[in-house]
CSV table of C-alpha atoms in Angstrom, one decimal:
chain,number,residue,atom,x,y,z
A,842,UNK,CA,105.5,170.5,184.5
A,843,UNK,CA,107.6,172.9,182.5
A,844,UNK,CA,107.7,173.0,178.7
A,845,UNK,CA,111.2,171.5,178.6
A,846,UNK,CA,110.3,168.6,180.9
A,847,UNK,CA,107.1,167.8,179.0
A,848,UNK,CA,109.0,168.0,175.7
A,849,UNK,CA,111.6,165.4,176.9
A,850,UNK,CA,108.8,162.9,177.4
A,851,UNK,CA,108.3,162.6,173.6
A,852,UNK,CA,110.7,162.1,170.7
A,853,UNK,CA,109.0,164.9,168.8
A,854,UNK,CA,106.9,167.7,170.4
A,855,UNK,CA,105.4,170.5,168.4
A,856,UNK,CA,103.8,173.5,170.1
A,857,UNK,CA,101.7,176.1,168.2
A,858,UNK,CA,103.7,175.7,165.0
A,859,UNK,CA,102.8,177.9,162.1
A,860,UNK,CA,104.6,178.3,158.7
A,861,UNK,CA,103.7,181.2,156.6
A,862,UNK,CA,105.3,182.2,153.3
A,863,UNK,CA,105.5,186.0,153.2
A,864,UNK,CA,104.6,188.0,150.1
A,865,UNK,CA,102.0,190.3,148.7
A,866,UNK,CA,99.5,187.7,149.7
A,867,UNK,CA,100.9,185.6,152.6
A,868,UNK,CA,100.3,181.9,152.3
A,869,UNK,CA,100.0,179.8,155.5
A,870,UNK,CA,101.2,176.2,154.9
A,871,UNK,CA,100.8,175.0,158.5
A,872,UNK,CA,98.7,176.7,161.2
A,873,UNK,CA,98.9,176.3,164.9
A,874,UNK,CA,99.9,172.6,165.0
A,875,UNK,CA,100.3,170.9,168.3
A,876,UNK,CA,101.6,167.3,168.2
A,877,UNK,CA,103.5,164.7,170.2
A,878,UNK,CA,105.1,161.6,168.8
A,879,UNK,CA,106.6,158.9,171.0
A,880,UNK,CA,109.7,156.7,170.5
A,881,UNK,CA,109.0,153.6,168.5
A,882,UNK,CA,105.7,155.0,166.9
A,883,UNK,CA,104.8,154.5,163.3
A,884,UNK,CA,102.7,157.6,162.5
A,885,UNK,CA,101.1,158.4,159.1
A,886,UNK,CA,100.1,161.9,158.2
A,887,UNK,CA,97.2,162.0,155.7
A,888,UNK,CA,95.0,164.6,154.1
A,889,UNK,CA,93.7,166.1,150.9
A,890,UNK,CA,96.2,167.3,148.2
A,891,UNK,CA,97.7,170.6,149.2
A,892,UNK,CA,96.6,170.3,152.8
A,893,UNK,CA,100.0,170.9,154.3
A,894,UNK,CA,101.2,167.2,154.9
A,895,UNK,CA,104.6,167.6,153.3
A,896,UNK,CA,105.0,171.1,154.7
A,897,UNK,CA,104.5,169.6,158.2
A,898,UNK,CA,106.9,166.8,157.5
A,899,UNK,CA,109.6,169.2,156.4
A,900,UNK,CA,109.2,171.2,159.6
A,901,UNK,CA,109.4,168.0,161.7
A,902,UNK,CA,112.6,167.1,159.8
A,903,UNK,CA,114.1,170.6,160.3
A,904,UNK,CA,114.3,171.0,156.5
A,905,UNK,CA,112.2,174.1,157.0
A,906,UNK,CA,111.7,176.3,160.1
A,907,UNK,CA,108.4,177.6,161.6
A,908,UNK,CA,107.4,181.2,161.4
A,909,UNK,CA,106.0,180.8,164.9
A,910,UNK,CA,106.0,178.0,167.5
A,911,UNK,CA,108.6,175.5,168.7
A,912,UNK,CA,109.7,172.0,167.8
A,913,UNK,CA,111.5,169.8,170.3
A,914,UNK,CA,113.3,166.6,169.2
A,915,UNK,CA,114.5,164.3,171.9
A,916,UNK,CA,114.0,167.1,174.4
A,917,UNK,CA,116.1,169.6,172.4
A,918,UNK,CA,114.4,172.9,171.5
A,919,UNK,CA,115.5,173.5,167.9
A,920,UNK,CA,114.3,177.1,167.9
A,921,UNK,CA,117.0,179.4,166.8
A,922,UNK,CA,119.4,176.8,165.5
A,923,UNK,CA,121.8,178.2,162.9
A,924,UNK,CA,122.6,176.4,159.6
A,925,UNK,CA,125.6,174.5,161.0
A,926,UNK,CA,123.6,173.3,164.1
A,927,UNK,CA,120.7,172.2,161.8
A,928,UNK,CA,123.1,170.3,159.6
A,929,UNK,CA,124.8,168.5,162.5
A,930,UNK,CA,121.5,167.7,164.2
A,931,UNK,CA,119.9,166.4,161.0
A,932,UNK,CA,122.9,164.1,160.3
A,933,UNK,CA,122.8,162.8,163.9
A,934,UNK,CA,119.2,162.4,164.7
A,935,UNK,CA,117.1,162.3,161.5
A,936,UNK,CA,116.8,160.2,158.4
A,937,UNK,CA,114.8,161.0,155.2
A,938,UNK,CA,113.1,158.9,152.6
A,939,UNK,CA,111.3,160.7,149.7
A,940,UNK,CA,109.0,159.6,146.9
A,941,UNK,CA,111.8,160.2,144.4
A,942,UNK,CA,114.7,158.5,146.1
A,943,UNK,CA,117.3,161.3,145.2
A,944,UNK,CA,120.1,158.7,145.0
A,945,UNK,CA,123.3,160.1,143.3
A,946,UNK,CA,123.2,158.5,139.8
A,947,UNK,CA,127.0,158.3,139.4
A,948,UNK,CA,127.5,156.5,142.8
A,949,UNK,CA,126.9,152.8,143.6
A,950,UNK,CA,124.3,151.8,146.1
A,951,UNK,CA,127.2,151.2,148.6
A,952,UNK,CA,128.6,154.7,148.0
A,953,UNK,CA,125.2,156.3,148.3
A,954,UNK,CA,124.7,154.8,151.7
A,955,UNK,CA,128.3,155.5,152.8
A,956,UNK,CA,128.0,159.2,152.0
A,957,UNK,CA,126.1,160.4,155.1
A,958,UNK,CA,128.4,158.3,157.3
A,959,UNK,CA,131.5,160.0,155.8
A,960,UNK,CA,129.8,163.4,156.0
A,961,UNK,CA,129.1,163.1,159.7
A,962,UNK,CA,132.6,161.9,160.4
A,963,UNK,CA,131.9,160.0,163.6
A,964,UNK,CA,133.5,156.7,162.5
A,965,UNK,CA,136.7,155.9,160.6
A,966,UNK,CA,136.3,156.6,156.9
A,967,UNK,CA,137.2,153.0,156.1
A,968,UNK,CA,134.4,151.7,158.3
A,969,UNK,CA,131.7,153.5,156.4
A,970,UNK,CA,131.5,150.8,153.5
A,971,UNK,CA,131.2,148.0,156.1
A,972,UNK,CA,128.3,149.8,157.8
A,973,UNK,CA,126.7,150.6,154.5
A,974,UNK,CA,127.0,146.9,153.4
A,975,UNK,CA,125.4,145.7,156.6
A,976,UNK,CA,122.4,148.0,156.1
A,977,UNK,CA,122.0,147.0,152.4
A,978,UNK,CA,122.1,143.3,153.3
A,979,UNK,CA,119.5,143.9,156.1
A,980,UNK,CA,117.2,145.3,153.5
A,981,UNK,CA,117.6,142.4,151.1
A,982,UNK,CA,120.0,143.9,148.7
A,983,UNK,CA,122.8,141.4,148.9
A,984,UNK,CA,124.7,141.3,145.6
A,985,UNK,CA,123.4,144.8,144.6
A,986,UNK,CA,126.1,146.9,146.5
A,987,UNK,CA,128.0,148.0,143.4
A,988,UNK,CA,125.1,148.7,141.1
A,989,UNK,CA,124.2,152.2,140.2
A,990,UNK,CA,120.6,153.4,140.7
A,991,UNK,CA,119.9,153.0,137.0
A,992,UNK,CA,120.7,149.3,137.3
A,993,UNK,CA,118.1,148.8,140.1
A,994,UNK,CA,114.4,148.5,140.2
A,995,UNK,CA,112.2,151.1,141.7
A,996,UNK,CA,111.7,149.1,144.8
A,997,UNK,CA,115.4,148.4,145.2
A,998,UNK,CA,116.2,152.1,144.8
A,999,UNK,CA,113.8,152.9,147.6
A,1000,UNK,CA,115.4,150.3,149.8
A,1001,UNK,CA,118.8,151.8,149.1
A,1002,UNK,CA,117.2,155.2,150.1
A,1003,UNK,CA,116.0,153.6,153.4
A,1004,UNK,CA,119.4,152.2,154.1
A,1005,UNK,CA,120.9,155.7,153.5
A,1006,UNK,CA,118.3,157.1,155.9
A,1007,UNK,CA,119.5,154.6,158.5
A,1008,UNK,CA,123.2,155.2,157.9
A,1009,UNK,CA,123.9,157.3,161.0
A,1010,UNK,CA,121.5,155.3,163.2
A,1011,UNK,CA,119.0,158.2,163.5
A,1012,UNK,CA,116.3,158.5,166.1
A,1013,UNK,CA,113.6,159.4,163.6
A,1014,UNK,CA,112.9,158.4,160.0
A,1015,UNK,CA,110.7,160.9,158.0
A,1016,UNK,CA,109.2,159.6,154.8
A,1017,UNK,CA,107.4,161.7,152.2
A,1018,UNK,CA,105.1,159.5,150.0
A,1019,UNK,CA,107.7,156.7,150.1
A,1020,UNK,CA,105.5,154.4,148.0
A,1021,UNK,CA,104.0,157.0,145.7
A,1022,UNK,CA,106.2,155.9,142.8
A,1023,UNK,CA,106.1,152.1,143.3
A,1024,UNK,CA,104.0,149.2,142.2
A,1025,UNK,CA,101.8,147.4,144.8
A,1026,UNK,CA,104.3,144.7,145.6
A,1027,UNK,CA,107.1,147.1,146.1
A,1028,UNK,CA,104.8,149.4,148.1
A,1029,UNK,CA,104.0,146.6,150.5
A,1030,UNK,CA,107.6,145.8,150.9
A,1031,UNK,CA,108.6,149.3,151.8
A,1032,UNK,CA,105.6,149.6,154.1
A,1033,UNK,CA,106.7,146.5,156.0
A,1034,UNK,CA,110.3,147.6,156.2
A,1035,UNK,CA,109.3,151.0,157.7
A,1036,UNK,CA,106.9,149.3,160.1
A,1037,UNK,CA,109.5,146.8,161.2
A,1038,UNK,CA,112.0,149.6,161.9
A,1039,UNK,CA,109.7,150.6,164.8
A,1040,UNK,CA,109.3,147.0,166.0
A,1041,UNK,CA,112.8,145.7,165.7
A,1042,UNK,CA,115.0,148.9,166.1
A,1043,UNK,CA,112.6,151.1,168.1
A,1044,UNK,CA,112.9,153.8,165.5
A,1045,UNK,CA,110.2,156.5,165.2
A,1046,UNK,CA,108.8,156.7,161.7
A,1047,UNK,CA,106.6,159.6,160.5
A,1048,UNK,CA,105.3,159.1,156.9
A,1049,UNK,CA,103.2,161.3,154.7
A,1050,UNK,CA,101.0,159.2,152.5
A,1051,UNK,CA,97.8,159.3,150.4
A,1052,UNK,CA,97.7,155.4,150.4
A,1053,UNK,CA,95.1,154.1,152.9
A,1054,UNK,CA,96.5,150.6,152.7
A,1055,UNK,CA,100.0,151.9,153.6
A,1056,UNK,CA,98.5,153.9,156.4
A,1057,UNK,CA,96.7,150.9,157.8
A,1058,UNK,CA,100.0,149.5,159.1
A,1059,UNK,CA,100.6,152.6,161.2
A,1060,UNK,CA,100.1,152.8,165.0
A,1061,UNK,CA,98.4,156.2,164.5
A,1062,UNK,CA,97.0,158.2,161.6
A,1063,UNK,CA,96.9,162.0,161.8
A,1064,UNK,CA,94.7,164.0,159.4
A,1065,UNK,CA,95.6,167.5,158.3
A,1066,UNK,CA,93.3,169.8,156.4
A,1067,UNK,CA,94.1,173.4,155.3
A,1068,UNK,CA,97.3,173.3,157.4
A,1069,UNK,CA,95.6,172.3,160.6
A,1070,UNK,CA,95.4,168.9,162.4
A,1071,UNK,CA,92.0,167.4,161.9
A,1072,UNK,CA,91.5,164.2,163.8
A,1073,UNK,CA,88.1,163.6,162.2
A,1074,UNK,CA,89.5,163.5,158.7
A,1075,UNK,CA,89.2,160.1,156.9
A,1076,UNK,CA,90.3,159.3,153.3
A,1077,UNK,CA,87.5,159.3,150.8
């Protein structure tokens, strides 16, 4: 089987990926990672602080590019993509949820979710608010559409961020410590939402977390230590 054919069998395929920051003393963030993730999987990446978890997630999300190695997404080799190709591909295929939601403070929840739809430009501009409203309602935010982030609770803001991540119906959702700033009840809510995206919508979810309870809901847990995959690693 050729590399391209095997890559097409997985939503995400990573081969020998290394990310090194050049400098007087080079720093390797991720080293020789090989990984496959299937459609509809809920995968949690775990490891000690500074182990390379977020660095790996940023590579999977094409927010950073490897120094060496290759990353396929839905069978597409992303090696050598220019900035415009990366932007288009991210908008079409990938959604992001971060620990700090990064909602635009001056925009309503509805406008925050509408923004990536308008930016991609694949549906009529006047259809974006309707799509955004449907997503917000699906996530239990009826009646909150016109509130700004400062008027919402932490859990509500993170649900708006998840709705924004879903705006363009992406193949993959990448979440970096999505519950790291939430109380236990809100954390459980966000965990269940992400898990249900795989069950109900067949999305692939890859989440970095330090929370063993959150990770217990995943289909698979991947340990990373010193930038390398370590399948024997367990949270202390």
